C-alpha atoms as a PDB file:
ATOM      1  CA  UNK A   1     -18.756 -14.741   3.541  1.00  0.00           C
ATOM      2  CA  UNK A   2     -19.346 -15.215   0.089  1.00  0.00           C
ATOM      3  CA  UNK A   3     -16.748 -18.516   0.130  1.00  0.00           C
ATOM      4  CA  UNK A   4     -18.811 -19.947   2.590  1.00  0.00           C
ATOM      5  CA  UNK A   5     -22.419 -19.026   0.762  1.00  0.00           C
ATOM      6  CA  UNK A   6     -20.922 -20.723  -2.413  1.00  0.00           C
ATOM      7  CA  UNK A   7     -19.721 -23.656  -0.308  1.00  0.00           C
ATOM      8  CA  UNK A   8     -22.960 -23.927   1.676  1.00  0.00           C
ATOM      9  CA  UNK A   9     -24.802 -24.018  -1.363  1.00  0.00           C
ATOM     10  CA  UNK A  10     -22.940 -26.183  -3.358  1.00  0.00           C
ATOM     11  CA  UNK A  11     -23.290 -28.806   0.206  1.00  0.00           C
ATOM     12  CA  UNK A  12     -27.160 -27.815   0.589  1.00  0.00           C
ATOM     13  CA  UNK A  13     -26.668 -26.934   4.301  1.00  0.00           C
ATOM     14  CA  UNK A  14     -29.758 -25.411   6.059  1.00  0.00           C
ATOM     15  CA  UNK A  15     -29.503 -22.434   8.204  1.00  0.00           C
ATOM     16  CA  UNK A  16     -28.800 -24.403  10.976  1.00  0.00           C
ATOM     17  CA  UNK A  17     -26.568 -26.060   9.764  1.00  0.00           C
ATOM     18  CA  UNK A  18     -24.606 -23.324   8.197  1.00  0.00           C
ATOM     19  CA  UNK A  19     -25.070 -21.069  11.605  1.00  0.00           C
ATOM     20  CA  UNK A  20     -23.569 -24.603  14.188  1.00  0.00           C
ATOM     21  CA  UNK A  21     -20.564 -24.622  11.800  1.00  0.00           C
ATOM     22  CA  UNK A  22     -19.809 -20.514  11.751  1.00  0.00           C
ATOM     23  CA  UNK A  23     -20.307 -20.505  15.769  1.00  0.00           C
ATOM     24  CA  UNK A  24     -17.465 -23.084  16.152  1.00  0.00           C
ATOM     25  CA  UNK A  25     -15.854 -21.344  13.727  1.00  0.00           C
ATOM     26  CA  UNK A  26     -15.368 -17.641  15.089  1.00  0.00           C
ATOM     27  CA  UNK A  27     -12.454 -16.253  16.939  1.00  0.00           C
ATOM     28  CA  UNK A  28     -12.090 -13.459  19.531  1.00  0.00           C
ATOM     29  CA  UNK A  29     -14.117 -10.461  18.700  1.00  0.00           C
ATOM     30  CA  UNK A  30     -16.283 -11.926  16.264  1.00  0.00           C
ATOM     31  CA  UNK A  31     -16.577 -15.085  18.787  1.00  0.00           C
ATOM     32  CA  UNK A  32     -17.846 -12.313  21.852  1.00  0.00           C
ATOM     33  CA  UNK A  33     -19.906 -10.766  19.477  1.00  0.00           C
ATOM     34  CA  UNK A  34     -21.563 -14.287  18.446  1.00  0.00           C
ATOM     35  CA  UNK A  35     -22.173 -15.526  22.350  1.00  0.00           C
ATOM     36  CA  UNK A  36     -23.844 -11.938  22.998  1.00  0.00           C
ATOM     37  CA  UNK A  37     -26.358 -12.213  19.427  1.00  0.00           C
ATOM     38  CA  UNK A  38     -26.610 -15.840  18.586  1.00  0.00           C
ATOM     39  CA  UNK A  39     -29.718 -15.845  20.850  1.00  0.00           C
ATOM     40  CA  UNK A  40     -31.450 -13.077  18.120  1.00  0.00           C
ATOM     41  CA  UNK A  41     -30.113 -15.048  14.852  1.00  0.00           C
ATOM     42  CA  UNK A  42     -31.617 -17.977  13.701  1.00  0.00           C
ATOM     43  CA  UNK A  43     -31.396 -17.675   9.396  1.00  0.00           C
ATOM     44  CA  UNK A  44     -28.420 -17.262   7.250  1.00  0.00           C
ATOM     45  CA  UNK A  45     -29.596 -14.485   5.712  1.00  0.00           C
ATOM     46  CA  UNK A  46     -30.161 -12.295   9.556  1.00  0.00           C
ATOM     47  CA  UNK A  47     -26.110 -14.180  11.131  1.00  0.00           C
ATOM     48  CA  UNK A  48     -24.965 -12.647   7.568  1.00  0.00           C
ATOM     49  CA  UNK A  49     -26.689  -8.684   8.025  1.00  0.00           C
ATOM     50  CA  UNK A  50     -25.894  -8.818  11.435  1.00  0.00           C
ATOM     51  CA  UNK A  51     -22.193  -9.958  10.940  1.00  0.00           C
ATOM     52  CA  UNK A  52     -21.666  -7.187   8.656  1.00  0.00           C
ATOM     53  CA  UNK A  53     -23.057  -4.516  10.064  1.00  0.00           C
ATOM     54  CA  UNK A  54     -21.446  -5.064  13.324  1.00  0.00           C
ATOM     55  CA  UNK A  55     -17.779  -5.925  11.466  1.00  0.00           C
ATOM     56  CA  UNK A  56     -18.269  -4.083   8.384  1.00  0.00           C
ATOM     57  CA  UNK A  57     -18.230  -5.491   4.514  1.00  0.00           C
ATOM     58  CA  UNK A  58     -14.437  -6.596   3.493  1.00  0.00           C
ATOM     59  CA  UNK A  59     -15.142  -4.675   0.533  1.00  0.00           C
ATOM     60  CA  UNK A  60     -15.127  -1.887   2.131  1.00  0.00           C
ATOM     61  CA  UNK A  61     -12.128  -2.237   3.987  1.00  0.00           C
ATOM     62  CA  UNK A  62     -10.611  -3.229   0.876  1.00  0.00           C
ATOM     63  CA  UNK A  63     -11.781  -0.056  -1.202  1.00  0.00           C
ATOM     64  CA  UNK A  64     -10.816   2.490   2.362  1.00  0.00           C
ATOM     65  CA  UNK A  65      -7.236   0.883   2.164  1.00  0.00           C
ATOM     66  CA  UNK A  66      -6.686   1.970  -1.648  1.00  0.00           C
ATOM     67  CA  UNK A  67      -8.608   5.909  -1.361  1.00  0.00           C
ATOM     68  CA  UNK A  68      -5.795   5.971   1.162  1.00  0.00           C
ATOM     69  CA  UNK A  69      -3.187   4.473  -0.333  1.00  0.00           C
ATOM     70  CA  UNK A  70      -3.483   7.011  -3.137  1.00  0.00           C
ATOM     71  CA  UNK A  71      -4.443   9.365  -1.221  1.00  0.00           C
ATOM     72  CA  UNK A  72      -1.841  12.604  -2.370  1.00  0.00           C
ATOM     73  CA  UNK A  73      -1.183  15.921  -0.550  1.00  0.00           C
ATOM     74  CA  UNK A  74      -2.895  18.877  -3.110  1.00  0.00           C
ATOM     75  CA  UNK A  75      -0.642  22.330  -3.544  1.00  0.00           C
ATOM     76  CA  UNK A  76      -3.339  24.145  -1.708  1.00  0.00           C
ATOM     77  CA  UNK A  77      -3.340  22.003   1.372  1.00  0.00           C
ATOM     78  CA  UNK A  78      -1.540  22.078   4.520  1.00  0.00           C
ATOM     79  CA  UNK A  79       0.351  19.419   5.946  1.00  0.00           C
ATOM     80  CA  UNK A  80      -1.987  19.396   8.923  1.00  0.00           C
ATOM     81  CA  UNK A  81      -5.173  18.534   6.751  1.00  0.00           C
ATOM     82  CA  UNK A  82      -3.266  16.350   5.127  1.00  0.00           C
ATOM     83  CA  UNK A  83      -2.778  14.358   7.880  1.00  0.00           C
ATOM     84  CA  UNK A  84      -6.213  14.957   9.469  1.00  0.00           C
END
């Protein structure tokens, strides 16, 4: 998302604009979710809340992958809630 909000800004698109060009856009999931919420979106700012909450923040992702990645057994715990 934040590609796209520097490239729609540098291009001036309106929300409309910016919202025709994501819906064509979209695949699978994130193309069922559109067709069920597009009715209920109609700024940038709400397609953009909306996207995320349903999807979740790549940053997020990003940050859960690397807690786990270094995520270490302690001496104390057992190799059950280790893997829980």
């Amino acid at each position: 998302l934040d590609k796209l909000e520097q490239r729609f800004s540098m291009a001036q698109w309106s929300d409309a604009n910016k919202l025709h060009y994501i819906s064509i856009h979209l695949l699978e999931d994130a193309y069922r979710w559109w067709m069920q919420t597009s009715s209920t979106i109609n700024t940038w700012s709400s397609f953009t809340n909306a996207v995320t909450r349903a999807f979740g923040s790549t940053r997020a992702q990003e940050l859960a992958f690397e807690q786990l990645k270094w995520y270490k057994q302690t001496i104390n715990q057992s190799i059950t809630q280790y893997y829980d």
